Coordinates of C-alpha atoms and ligand atoms in Angstrom, one line a residue:
M1 CA -76.1 49.5 -64.0
D2 CA -77.0 52.0 -61.4
Y3 CA -80.7 51.2 -60.7
D4 CA -81.0 54.1 -58.3
I5 CA -81.1 56.5 -61.3
I6 CA -84.0 54.7 -63.0
R7 CA -85.8 54.1 -59.7
K8 CA -85.6 57.8 -59.0
S9 CA -86.7 58.8 -62.5
L10 CA -89.7 56.5 -62.4
D11 CA -90.5 57.1 -58.7
I12 CA -90.3 53.3 -57.9
K13 CA -89.2 52.6 -54.3
A14 CA -87.4 49.5 -53.3
G15 CA -89.6 46.6 -52.1
S16 CA -93.1 45.6 -53.2
N17 CA -94.9 48.2 -55.4
M18 CA -98.1 47.7 -53.4
P19 CA -97.4 46.4 -49.9
D20 CA -101.0 47.0 -48.8
Y21 CA -103.9 46.6 -51.2
E22 CA -106.5 48.3 -49.2
Q23 CA -104.3 51.3 -48.6
A24 CA -103.5 51.5 -52.3
V25 CA -107.2 51.5 -53.1
A26 CA -107.8 54.3 -50.6
D27 CA -104.9 56.4 -51.9
F28 CA -105.3 55.8 -55.6
S29 CA -106.0 58.5 -58.2
W30 CA -105.6 58.3 -62.0
R31 CA -104.2 61.8 -61.8
H32 CA -101.4 60.6 -59.6
A33 CA -100.9 57.5 -61.9
K34 CA -100.6 60.0 -64.8
S35 CA -98.1 62.1 -62.9
L36 CA -95.7 59.1 -62.8
L37 CA -95.3 59.5 -66.6
H38 CA -93.1 62.1 -68.3
G39 CA -95.7 63.6 -70.6
F40 CA -95.4 66.8 -72.6
A41 CA -96.8 70.3 -72.2
D42 CA -100.5 70.9 -72.2
G43 CA -101.3 67.4 -71.1
K44 CA -100.0 65.8 -74.3
L45 CA -98.1 62.5 -74.3
N46 CA -96.9 59.7 -76.4
I47 CA -96.7 56.0 -75.5
A48 CA -93.3 55.6 -77.3
Y49 CA -91.7 58.5 -75.3
E50 CA -92.8 56.9 -72.0
A51 CA -91.5 53.5 -73.2
V52 CA -88.1 54.5 -74.5
E53 CA -87.1 58.1 -74.7
R54 CA -87.6 59.1 -71.1
H55 CA -85.1 56.4 -70.0
V56 CA -82.5 57.6 -72.4
K57 CA -83.1 61.2 -71.3
S58 CA -82.7 60.2 -67.6
G59 CA -79.3 58.6 -68.3
C60 CA -80.3 55.0 -68.5
G61 CA -79.9 54.5 -72.3
Q62 CA -77.3 51.7 -71.8
K63 CA -79.7 49.5 -69.8
I64 CA -80.8 46.5 -71.8
A65 CA -84.4 46.9 -72.8
L66 CA -85.0 43.9 -75.0
R67 CA -83.2 40.6 -75.2
W68 CA -84.2 38.7 -78.3
I69 CA -83.7 34.9 -78.4
T70 CA -83.7 33.8 -82.0
K71 CA -85.2 30.5 -83.1
N72 CA -81.8 28.8 -83.0
G73 CA -81.1 30.1 -79.6
D74 CA -78.8 33.0 -80.3
V75 CA -79.2 36.0 -78.0
C76 CA -79.2 39.6 -79.2
D77 CA -79.5 42.5 -76.9
Y78 CA -81.1 46.0 -77.5
T79 CA -80.5 48.8 -75.0
Y80 CA -83.0 51.6 -74.5
A81 CA -80.7 53.8 -76.5
D82 CA -80.7 51.2 -79.4
L83 CA -84.6 51.1 -79.3
S84 CA -84.6 54.9 -79.3
S85 CA -82.4 55.3 -82.4
L86 CA -84.0 52.4 -84.3
S87 CA -87.5 53.6 -83.6
S88 CA -86.5 57.1 -84.6
R89 CA -85.1 55.7 -87.9
F90 CA -88.4 54.0 -88.5
A91 CA -90.4 57.1 -87.7
N92 CA -88.2 58.9 -90.2
V93 CA -88.9 56.2 -92.8
L94 CA -92.7 56.7 -92.3
D95 CA -92.2 60.4 -92.8
R96 CA -90.2 59.8 -96.0
L97 CA -92.9 57.5 -97.3
D98 CA -95.5 60.2 -96.6
I99 CA -97.3 58.1 -94.0
N100 CA -98.9 60.7 -91.8
K101 CA -100.1 61.1 -88.2
G102 CA -103.2 59.0 -87.6
E103 CA -102.5 56.6 -90.4
R104 CA -102.4 52.8 -89.7
V105 CA -99.2 50.9 -89.6
Y106 CA -99.7 47.2 -89.7
T107 CA -97.3 44.3 -89.0
L108 CA -97.5 40.7 -90.0
L109 CA -94.4 39.5 -88.3
G110 CA -93.2 36.8 -86.0
R111 CA -91.5 37.9 -82.7
V112 CA -88.6 39.6 -84.3
P113 CA -86.9 42.9 -83.4
E114 CA -88.5 44.7 -86.4
L115 CA -91.9 44.2 -84.8
Y116 CA -90.9 46.0 -81.7
I117 CA -89.1 48.8 -83.6
T118 CA -92.1 49.2 -85.9
A119 CA -94.5 49.5 -82.9
L120 CA -92.4 52.1 -81.1
G121 CA -91.5 54.0 -84.3
A122 CA -95.1 54.2 -85.5
L123 CA -96.3 55.5 -82.1
K124 CA -93.4 58.0 -82.0
A125 CA -94.5 59.3 -85.4
G126 CA -98.1 59.6 -84.2
C127 CA -99.3 56.7 -86.4
V128 CA -101.6 53.9 -85.2
F129 CA -100.0 50.5 -84.6
C130 CA -101.9 47.4 -85.5
P131 CA -100.2 44.1 -85.1
M132 CA -101.5 41.0 -86.8
F133 CA -100.7 37.5 -85.7
S134 CA -98.3 36.0 -88.2
A135 CA -100.2 32.7 -88.5
F136 CA -103.3 34.2 -89.9
G137 CA -104.3 33.1 -93.4
P138 CA -104.9 35.6 -96.3
E139 CA -108.6 36.1 -95.4
P140 CA -108.3 37.2 -91.8
V141 CA -105.3 39.3 -92.9
Q142 CA -107.4 41.0 -95.6
A143 CA -110.4 41.5 -93.2
R144 CA -108.2 43.1 -90.5
M145 CA -106.4 45.4 -93.0
K146 CA -109.6 46.5 -94.6
I147 CA -111.4 47.3 -91.4
G148 CA -108.5 49.3 -90.1
G149 CA -107.6 50.9 -93.4
A150 CA -104.0 49.8 -93.4
A151 CA -101.7 52.4 -95.0
V152 CA -98.4 50.4 -94.7
L153 CA -97.5 46.9 -93.8
I154 CA -94.3 45.5 -92.5
T155 CA -93.8 41.8 -93.1
T156 CA -91.4 39.2 -94.3
K157 CA -90.8 37.9 -97.8
A158 CA -92.3 34.5 -97.1
L159 CA -95.4 35.9 -95.3
Y160 CA -95.9 38.4 -98.1
K161 CA -95.8 35.6 -100.7
R162 CA -98.1 33.3 -98.8
K163 CA -100.7 35.8 -97.5
M164 CA -100.5 39.1 -99.3
V165 CA -100.0 38.5 -103.0
S166 CA -103.5 37.1 -103.5
I167 CA -105.2 40.0 -101.6
R168 CA -103.1 43.0 -102.3
A169 CA -105.2 44.3 -105.2
E170 CA -108.2 44.4 -102.8
L171 CA -106.5 46.7 -100.3
H172 CA -107.0 50.1 -101.9
E173 CA -105.7 52.1 -99.0
L174 CA -102.4 50.2 -98.7
R175 CA -99.7 52.4 -100.1
E176 CA -96.5 50.7 -98.9
V177 CA -95.2 47.2 -98.0
L178 CA -91.9 47.0 -96.3
I179 CA -90.1 43.7 -96.2
V180 CA -87.7 43.0 -93.4
D181 CA -85.6 40.2 -95.0
D182 CA -85.4 41.1 -98.6
S183 CA -84.1 43.9 -100.9
E184 CA -86.4 46.0 -102.9
S185 CA -88.6 44.0 -105.2
E186 CA -91.9 44.4 -107.2
G187 CA -94.5 46.1 -105.1
S188 CA -92.5 46.3 -101.9
R189 CA -89.5 48.1 -100.3
D190 CA -86.5 47.0 -98.3
F191 CA -87.2 47.8 -94.7
H192 CA -83.5 47.8 -93.6
G193 CA -82.4 49.7 -96.7
L194 CA -84.8 52.5 -95.8
M195 CA -83.8 52.4 -92.2
D196 CA -80.1 52.7 -93.0
A197 CA -80.7 55.7 -95.2
T198 CA -82.4 57.8 -92.6
S199 CA -81.4 59.7 -89.5
D200 CA -81.6 58.1 -86.0
Q201 CA -82.9 61.4 -84.6
F202 CA -86.6 62.1 -84.5
E203 CA -88.6 64.3 -82.3
T204 CA -91.5 62.3 -80.8
V205 CA -94.8 63.7 -81.9
A206 CA -96.7 65.1 -78.9
M207 CA -100.2 63.5 -79.0
D208 CA -103.5 64.4 -77.6
P209 CA -104.4 61.8 -74.9
E210 CA -107.4 60.9 -76.9
D211 CA -105.6 60.4 -80.2
M212 CA -105.8 56.8 -81.4
A213 CA -102.6 54.8 -80.8
L214 CA -103.4 51.1 -81.1
L215 CA -105.8 48.9 -83.0
H216 CA -106.2 45.4 -81.6
F217 CA -108.5 42.6 -82.8
T218 CA -110.2 40.4 -80.2
S219 CA -109.5 36.7 -80.0
G220 CA -112.7 35.7 -81.8
T221 CA -113.6 33.2 -79.1
T222 CA -117.3 34.1 -79.1
G223 CA -117.7 35.1 -82.8
M224 CA -116.3 37.5 -85.4
P225 CA -113.3 39.4 -83.9
K226 CA -113.9 43.1 -83.2
G227 CA -111.4 45.9 -84.0
V228 CA -110.8 47.6 -80.7
V229 CA -109.5 51.2 -80.6
H230 CA -107.1 52.4 -77.9
V231 CA -105.6 55.9 -77.4
H232 CA -102.3 57.3 -76.2
E233 CA -103.7 58.0 -72.7
A234 CA -103.9 54.2 -72.3
V235 CA -100.2 54.2 -71.3
V236 CA -101.2 55.6 -67.9
A237 CA -103.0 52.2 -67.3
H238 CA -100.3 50.1 -68.9
N239 CA -97.7 51.7 -66.7
I240 CA -99.5 51.5 -63.4
T241 CA -100.8 48.0 -63.9
G242 CA -97.3 46.9 -64.7
R243 CA -96.4 48.2 -61.3
L244 CA -99.4 47.1 -59.2
A245 CA -100.5 43.9 -60.9
L246 CA -97.2 42.5 -62.1
D247 CA -95.0 44.2 -59.5
L248 CA -92.4 45.3 -62.1
Q249 CA -89.2 46.8 -60.8
P250 CA -86.3 48.1 -62.8
E251 CA -84.0 45.1 -61.9
D252 CA -86.5 42.7 -63.3
I253 CA -85.9 40.3 -66.1
Y254 CA -89.4 39.9 -67.4
W255 CA -90.9 37.5 -69.8
C256 CA -94.4 37.9 -71.3
T257 CA -95.0 34.8 -73.4
A258 CA -97.9 36.4 -75.4
D259 CA -97.4 37.3 -79.0
P260 CA -97.9 41.1 -79.8
G261 CA -100.5 39.9 -82.4
W262 CA -102.8 39.8 -79.3
V263 CA -103.4 42.6 -76.9
T264 CA -101.4 41.0 -74.0
G265 CA -98.3 40.9 -76.2
T266 CA -98.5 44.6 -76.8
S267 CA -99.9 46.0 -73.5
Y268 CA -97.7 43.7 -71.4
G269 CA -95.2 42.5 -74.0
I270 CA -94.0 46.0 -75.0
I271 CA -95.6 49.0 -73.3
A272 CA -96.0 48.1 -69.6
P273 CA -92.5 46.6 -69.2
L274 CA -90.7 49.3 -71.2
T275 CA -92.4 52.2 -69.4
N276 CA -91.3 50.6 -66.2
G277 CA -87.7 50.3 -67.4
V278 CA -87.3 46.5 -67.1
M279 CA -85.5 44.1 -69.3
L280 CA -87.8 42.3 -71.6
I281 CA -87.3 38.8 -72.9
V282 CA -88.6 38.0 -76.4
D283 CA -88.4 34.5 -77.7
E284 CA -88.9 34.1 -81.4
A285 CA -89.7 30.4 -81.2
E286 CA -93.0 28.7 -80.5
F287 CA -94.0 27.0 -77.3
D288 CA -91.7 24.1 -76.3
V289 CA -91.6 22.7 -72.8
A290 CA -87.8 22.2 -72.6
R291 CA -87.0 25.5 -74.2
W292 CA -89.3 27.4 -71.8
Y293 CA -87.6 25.9 -68.7
K294 CA -84.3 26.7 -70.3
N295 CA -85.4 30.3 -71.0
L296 CA -86.6 30.8 -67.4
S297 CA -83.4 29.4 -65.9
E298 CA -80.7 30.7 -68.4
Q299 CA -82.2 34.2 -68.6
G300 CA -82.8 34.4 -64.9
V301 CA -86.4 35.4 -65.5
T302 CA -87.8 37.1 -62.3
V303 CA -91.3 38.0 -63.4
W304 CA -93.2 35.7 -65.8
Y305 CA -96.6 36.4 -67.4
T306 CA -98.1 33.6 -69.2
A307 CA -101.4 31.8 -70.0
P308 CA -103.4 28.8 -68.7
T309 CA -103.0 26.8 -71.9
A310 CA -99.2 27.0 -71.6
I311 CA -99.3 26.2 -67.9
R312 CA -101.5 23.2 -68.6
M313 CA -99.0 21.9 -71.2
L314 CA -96.1 22.4 -68.7
M315 CA -98.1 20.5 -66.1
K316 CA -98.7 17.7 -68.6
S317 CA -95.0 17.3 -69.1
G318 CA -94.4 16.5 -65.5
S319 CA -92.1 17.7 -62.7
E320 CA -88.7 16.1 -63.8
L321 CA -87.8 18.8 -66.3
P322 CA -88.2 21.8 -64.0
A323 CA -86.3 20.0 -61.3
E324 CA -83.2 20.0 -63.7
H325 CA -83.3 23.8 -63.9
N326 CA -82.3 26.5 -61.6
L327 CA -85.5 28.6 -61.3
S328 CA -84.5 30.4 -58.2
K329 CA -84.5 33.9 -59.7
L330 CA -88.3 33.7 -60.3
R331 CA -90.2 35.8 -57.9
F332 CA -93.6 36.5 -59.4
M333 CA -95.7 34.5 -61.9
A334 CA -99.0 35.6 -63.4
S335 CA -101.5 34.2 -65.8
V336 CA -104.2 35.7 -68.1
G337 CA -106.5 34.9 -71.0
E338 CA -108.6 32.1 -69.7
P339 CA -109.8 30.9 -66.3
L340 CA -106.9 29.4 -64.4
N341 CA -107.9 26.2 -62.7
P342 CA -107.1 26.0 -59.0
E343 CA -105.1 22.9 -59.9
A344 CA -102.7 25.0 -61.9
V345 CA -102.2 27.5 -59.1
E346 CA -101.3 24.6 -56.7
W347 CA -99.0 23.2 -59.3
G348 CA -97.1 26.5 -59.4
N349 CA -96.6 26.2 -55.6
E350 CA -95.3 22.7 -55.9
I351 CA -92.9 23.3 -58.8
F352 CA -91.8 26.9 -58.4
G353 CA -92.5 27.5 -54.8
M354 CA -95.0 30.2 -55.6
P355 CA -98.5 30.4 -57.0
F356 CA -99.5 31.6 -60.4
H357 CA -101.4 34.9 -59.9
D358 CA -104.4 34.9 -62.1
N359 CA -105.6 38.2 -63.5
W360 CA -108.5 39.2 -65.7
W361 CA -109.0 41.7 -68.5
Q362 CA -110.0 41.9 -72.1
T363 CA -108.9 43.5 -75.4
E364 CA -111.5 46.1 -74.7
T365 CA -110.2 47.0 -71.2
G366 CA -106.7 47.5 -72.6
G367 CA -105.1 46.6 -69.3
I368 CA -105.4 44.4 -66.2
M369 CA -108.6 45.1 -64.3
I370 CA -108.8 42.4 -61.7
A371 CA -105.8 40.6 -60.2
N372 CA -104.2 38.6 -57.5
Y373 CA -101.5 40.9 -56.3
A374 CA -98.1 40.0 -55.0
S375 CA -98.9 41.2 -51.5
M376 CA -102.3 39.4 -51.3
D377 CA -103.2 35.9 -50.4
V378 CA -104.1 34.0 -53.6
K379 CA -107.4 32.1 -53.5
P380 CA -106.8 29.4 -56.1
G381 CA -109.4 29.6 -58.8
S382 CA -110.2 33.3 -58.1
M383 CA -109.3 36.2 -60.5
G384 CA -108.5 38.4 -57.5
K385 CA -109.6 41.9 -56.7
P386 CA -110.1 45.0 -58.8
L387 CA -107.2 47.2 -59.6
P388 CA -107.0 50.3 -57.4
G389 CA -108.9 52.9 -59.4
I390 CA -111.3 50.4 -60.9
T391 CA -114.8 49.8 -59.7
A392 CA -116.0 46.3 -60.6
G393 CA -119.4 44.9 -59.8
I394 CA -121.7 42.0 -60.5
V395 CA -124.9 43.2 -62.2
E396 CA -128.2 41.7 -63.2
K397 CA -130.4 42.8 -66.1
I398 CA -133.7 44.5 -65.2
D399 CA -136.2 46.3 -67.4
G400 CA -133.8 47.2 -70.1
G401 CA -131.2 48.4 -67.6
V402 CA -128.9 46.8 -65.0
R403 CA -128.7 46.7 -61.2
E404 CA -125.8 45.8 -59.1
V405 CA -126.3 42.7 -56.9
S406 CA -124.9 43.0 -53.4
E407 CA -125.5 39.5 -52.1
P408 CA -122.1 37.7 -52.2
L409 CA -121.8 34.7 -54.5
T410 CA -124.7 35.7 -56.7
I411 CA -124.0 34.9 -60.3
G412 CA -124.3 38.0 -62.6
E413 CA -122.5 39.8 -65.4
L414 CA -119.1 41.2 -64.5
A415 CA -119.3 45.0 -65.1
L416 CA -116.9 47.9 -64.6
K417 CA -117.5 51.6 -64.1
P418 CA -116.2 53.2 -67.3
G419 CA -113.5 55.9 -67.3
W420 CA -110.1 54.4 -66.9
P421 CA -107.4 55.4 -69.4
S422 CA -107.0 52.2 -71.4
M423 CA -110.7 51.6 -71.9
M424 CA -111.5 51.1 -75.6
R425 CA -112.8 54.2 -77.4
A426 CA -114.6 52.3 -80.1
Y427 CA -115.2 49.0 -82.0
L428 CA -114.1 50.1 -85.5
D429 CA -117.1 50.3 -87.8
E430 CA -119.4 48.9 -85.1
E431 CA -120.8 51.9 -83.2
A432 CA -124.0 50.2 -82.3
R433 CA -122.2 47.2 -80.8
Y434 CA -119.9 49.5 -78.9
Q435 CA -122.8 51.5 -77.5
K436 CA -124.5 48.3 -76.4
C437 CA -121.7 47.6 -74.0
F438 CA -122.6 50.6 -71.8
V439 CA -125.8 50.4 -69.7
D440 CA -126.7 52.6 -66.6
N441 CA -123.1 53.8 -66.3
W442 CA -121.6 50.3 -66.3
Y443 CA -119.4 48.7 -69.0
L444 CA -120.8 45.2 -69.5
T445 CA -118.0 42.7 -70.1
G446 CA -120.0 39.7 -71.4
D447 CA -118.5 37.5 -68.7
L448 CA -120.4 36.0 -65.8
A449 CA -118.8 36.0 -62.3
V450 CA -119.5 36.1 -58.6
R451 CA -117.9 38.2 -55.9
D452 CA -117.3 36.5 -52.5
S453 CA -117.7 38.2 -49.1
D454 CA -113.9 39.1 -49.1
G455 CA -114.3 41.0 -52.3
Y456 CA -112.6 38.4 -54.5
F457 CA -114.1 37.8 -58.0
W458 CA -114.5 34.3 -59.4
F459 CA -115.1 33.6 -63.1
V460 CA -118.2 31.6 -63.9
G461 CA -118.1 31.5 -67.7
R462 CA -118.8 33.7 -70.7
D463 CA -122.4 34.8 -70.9
D464 CA -122.9 32.6 -74.0
D465 CA -121.3 29.6 -72.4
V466 CA -123.3 29.3 -69.2
I467 CA -125.5 26.2 -68.9
K468 CA -129.0 26.2 -67.6
S469 CA -129.9 22.7 -66.4
S470 CA -133.0 21.8 -64.3
G471 CA -133.2 25.3 -62.9
H472 CA -129.5 25.5 -62.1
L473 CA -127.1 28.0 -63.6
I474 CA -123.9 26.1 -64.2
G475 CA -120.6 27.8 -65.1
P476 CA -118.4 25.6 -67.4
F477 CA -115.3 26.7 -65.5
E478 CA -116.4 25.0 -62.3
V479 CA -117.1 21.7 -64.0
E480 CA -113.8 22.0 -66.0
S481 CA -111.8 22.7 -62.8
A482 CA -113.3 19.7 -61.1
L483 CA -112.4 17.4 -63.9
M484 CA -108.9 18.9 -64.1
E485 CA -108.3 17.7 -60.6
H486 CA -108.3 14.1 -61.9
E487 CA -104.7 13.0 -62.7
A488 CA -105.7 11.6 -66.1
V489 CA -107.0 15.0 -67.4
T490 CA -105.0 17.7 -69.2
E491 CA -107.7 19.9 -70.7
V492 CA -111.5 20.1 -70.6
G493 CA -114.1 22.0 -72.4
V494 CA -117.7 21.9 -71.1
I495 CA -120.9 22.9 -72.9
G496 CA -124.6 22.6 -72.5
I497 CA -126.6 20.5 -75.0
P498 CA -130.4 20.7 -75.3
N499 CA -132.4 18.2 -73.4
E500 CA -136.1 17.8 -73.3
T501 CA -136.5 17.4 -69.5
A502 CA -133.6 19.4 -68.1
G503 CA -133.5 22.2 -70.7
Q504 CA -129.8 21.6 -71.1
I505 CA -127.4 18.9 -69.9
V506 CA -123.7 19.2 -69.2
K507 CA -121.4 17.6 -71.6
A508 CA -117.6 17.5 -71.2
F509 CA -114.9 17.1 -73.8
V510 CA -111.7 15.8 -72.2
A511 CA -108.1 15.6 -73.4
L512 CA -106.0 13.1 -71.5
Q513 CA -102.5 13.3 -70.0
S514 CA -99.9 11.3 -71.9
G515 CA -99.9 7.7 -70.7
Y516 CA -103.7 7.5 -70.3
V517 CA -105.8 5.6 -72.8
P518 CA -109.4 6.7 -73.4
N519 CA -111.7 3.8 -72.5
E520 CA -115.1 3.1 -70.9
D521 CA -113.6 2.5 -67.5
L522 CA -111.8 5.8 -67.4
R523 CA -115.0 7.6 -68.7
L524 CA -117.0 6.1 -65.9
E525 CA -114.3 7.0 -63.4
L526 CA -114.3 10.6 -64.5
L527 CA -118.1 10.8 -64.4
G528 CA -118.0 9.4 -60.8
H529 CA -115.2 11.8 -59.8
A530 CA -117.2 14.8 -61.1
R531 CA -120.4 13.6 -59.4
K532 CA -118.6 13.3 -56.1
R533 CA -117.0 16.7 -56.5
L534 CA -120.0 18.7 -57.9
G535 CA -123.1 16.7 -57.0
P536 CA -125.4 15.1 -59.6
A537 CA -127.2 18.4 -60.6
V538 CA -124.0 20.1 -61.8
A539 CA -121.8 17.1 -62.9
P540 CA -121.6 16.3 -66.6
K541 CA -124.0 13.7 -67.8
E542 CA -121.8 12.9 -70.8
I543 CA -118.0 12.8 -71.3
V544 CA -116.3 12.3 -74.5
F545 CA -112.5 12.1 -75.2
R546 CA -110.7 14.3 -77.6
K547 CA -107.1 14.4 -78.5
N548 CA -107.2 18.2 -78.4
L549 CA -109.8 20.9 -77.9
P550 CA -110.4 23.6 -80.5
K551 CA -108.6 26.7 -79.4
T552 CA -108.0 30.2 -80.7
R553 CA -104.5 31.0 -81.8
S554 CA -104.3 33.0 -78.6
G555 CA -104.9 29.8 -76.7
K556 CA -108.6 30.0 -75.6
I557 CA -110.9 27.0 -75.7
M558 CA -113.6 27.7 -78.3
R559 CA -116.6 26.3 -76.5
R560 CA -118.9 27.7 -79.2
L561 CA -117.2 25.5 -81.7
L562 CA -117.6 22.4 -79.5
K563 CA -121.2 23.3 -79.4
A564 CA -121.7 24.0 -83.0
R565 CA -120.1 20.7 -84.0
E566 CA -122.1 18.8 -81.4
L567 CA -125.3 20.3 -82.7
G568 CA -124.5 20.3 -86.3
L569 CA -124.8 24.1 -86.5
P570 CA -122.7 26.4 -88.7
E571 CA -119.2 27.0 -87.2
G572 CA -119.3 30.7 -87.7
D573 CA -116.1 32.8 -88.0
I574 CA -113.1 30.5 -87.4
S575 CA -110.4 32.9 -88.6
T576 CA -108.6 32.6 -85.3
L577 CA -109.0 28.8 -84.9
E578 CA -105.8 26.9 -84.3
S579 CA -106.0 23.7 -86.2
D580 CA -107.3 21.0 -84.0
E581 CA -107.2 17.2 -84.1
K582 CA -110.4 15.4 -83.1
Ligands
ATP1 P1 -114.0 37.7 -78.6 O1 -114.4 38.9 -77.8 O2 -113.7 38.0 -80.0 O3 -115.0 36.6 -78.5 P2 -112.2 37.1 -76.5 O4 -113.2 37.6 -75.6 O5 -111.6 35.7 -76.2 O6 -112.7 37.0 -78.0 P3 -110.0 38.7 -75.6 O7 -110.3 40.1 -75.4 O8 -108.6 38.2 -76.1 O9 -111.0 38.1 -76.7 O10 -110.2 37.9 -74.3 C1 -110.9 38.4 -73.1 C2 -111.7 37.3 -72.5 O11 -110.9 36.3 -72.1 C3 -112.5 37.8 -71.3 O12 -113.7 38.4 -71.6 C4 -112.7 36.4 -70.6 O13 -113.8 35.7 -71.1 C5 -111.4 35.7 -70.9 N1 -110.4 35.8 -69.8 C6 -109.3 36.6 -69.8 N2 -108.7 36.5 -68.6 C7 -109.4 35.6 -67.9 C8 -109.2 35.1 -66.5 N3 -108.2 35.4 -65.8 N4 -110.2 34.3 -66.1 C9 -111.2 33.9 -66.9 N5 -111.4 34.4 -68.1 C10 -110.5 35.2 -68.6
MG2 MG1 -114.5 39.2 -75.8

């Protein structure tokens, strides 16, 4: 493969994409970021064109775009030209079924090629792509399809039977169901039969930058998931963050471990890597320690984007397994989704010879907003610095408005100046909730953080999770990280529980490393360790052991559920809860 052609076409120079952060901040403009894309006349564009067609047009169609590893370990490659013709076929299928521009195309699929083809084909045709996580039960599926007004669903025979049959009659806007592993049957059509019967040529629909492209539901960590609307213009941010925050280069073999059912798996599991012309690894199987190390070594992964829960599970499994693998191709590792404990960053250094680079963003922001960049020193435990082009601040609420706090290390709400391309344009059906996010020209994130005097941002906790104890404001993350340092601990969730004298006291739920037995001695040892590290005012007063902590299916600890259960309150929406053993 001649990488010079693709480098030239994408204007990516050899070496780090951002050798000097401060310089990049000074030079950055969104106009320039947009100019890196192909686009169409009159400022129109289409995410799918940027992801696939432009590479084919520039002569790089034979480059591998997607390497799919099946559950049983077989490998199947798709070039950019393959993705182009398959997504064109799918766009033609939509056309034939009279699914029009702006209509919503849903998937309920595991990580199979049809998911990626559907995403690209739907975008190409000007439809809105909405991926659903395949492990959702019928109720969450129904809720998401209703909210978004699904016109067509692509799924498998088994998933259809288990999740759709009971709810289909309720979905009045759903006109078509396409099944990827079955021939035509009652109420559904054969995806591949339709694909084979159409042309592999389709002219990408030129979209207005503000046309809706993606509908993603949030993780439901703090309550009922919200339907977040993103537009085609978002690709400007996907592309540039892929370069600046993940340092993607055309030679890279890139593995994003997130499922496209969550925003990370689409923004950084499809769009950012493909627009940057890299080779994408997709593993159909679920998390498995041995398999993951095998993937990293056998595929020669160079850039790896994963999440704290997975990293903690790898840490738990020890250092012997990675030592058996050749991981020398890896050059950049990043993490998102939850706070990354300093312990995990150090572990990266020890095992892989490089730190995990934490970065922060939300479904609402559509792309990475704060990050530890390749060229920057990582401060373990910090989320890093704002993306060039993004203004982030710490604000406090005053008289119905907000004011930025300038004093370093002051806890306040993390806020961003609105206006970047991948910012959400709406919460579907929840206009008032959407409007409430914007105050005094700041977008309020709902997360609390501090900024240090070097400009690094540190996560404190979600607004709802912060604990007020004897006049102190305590972030659960700080307490969790201190407990994580203890060798017996794998995972911690910290909450505040009501207390007459202190207002709230800190309580920790701890899952142990294999080989450790929960007993009173260990409990006292952990209490002592936390006191020593945090001081008596911040350390937990109570510690209880749990086999697992309740998590969302995207891997986030659900502190609100720990709290509800502790206080005997209603559990609220648990549609995204991964089953948990107490
Ligand atoms: P919901 O909004 O439905 O409660 P959610 O906020 O978990 O769910 P997402 O949009 O998937 O849904 O997650 C974004 C949130 O995840 C952020 O607001 C933040 O609380 C957390 N998060 C993401 N990355 C980081 C990080 N690097 N450090 C700390 N927290 C993070
Ligand atoms: Mg949220």
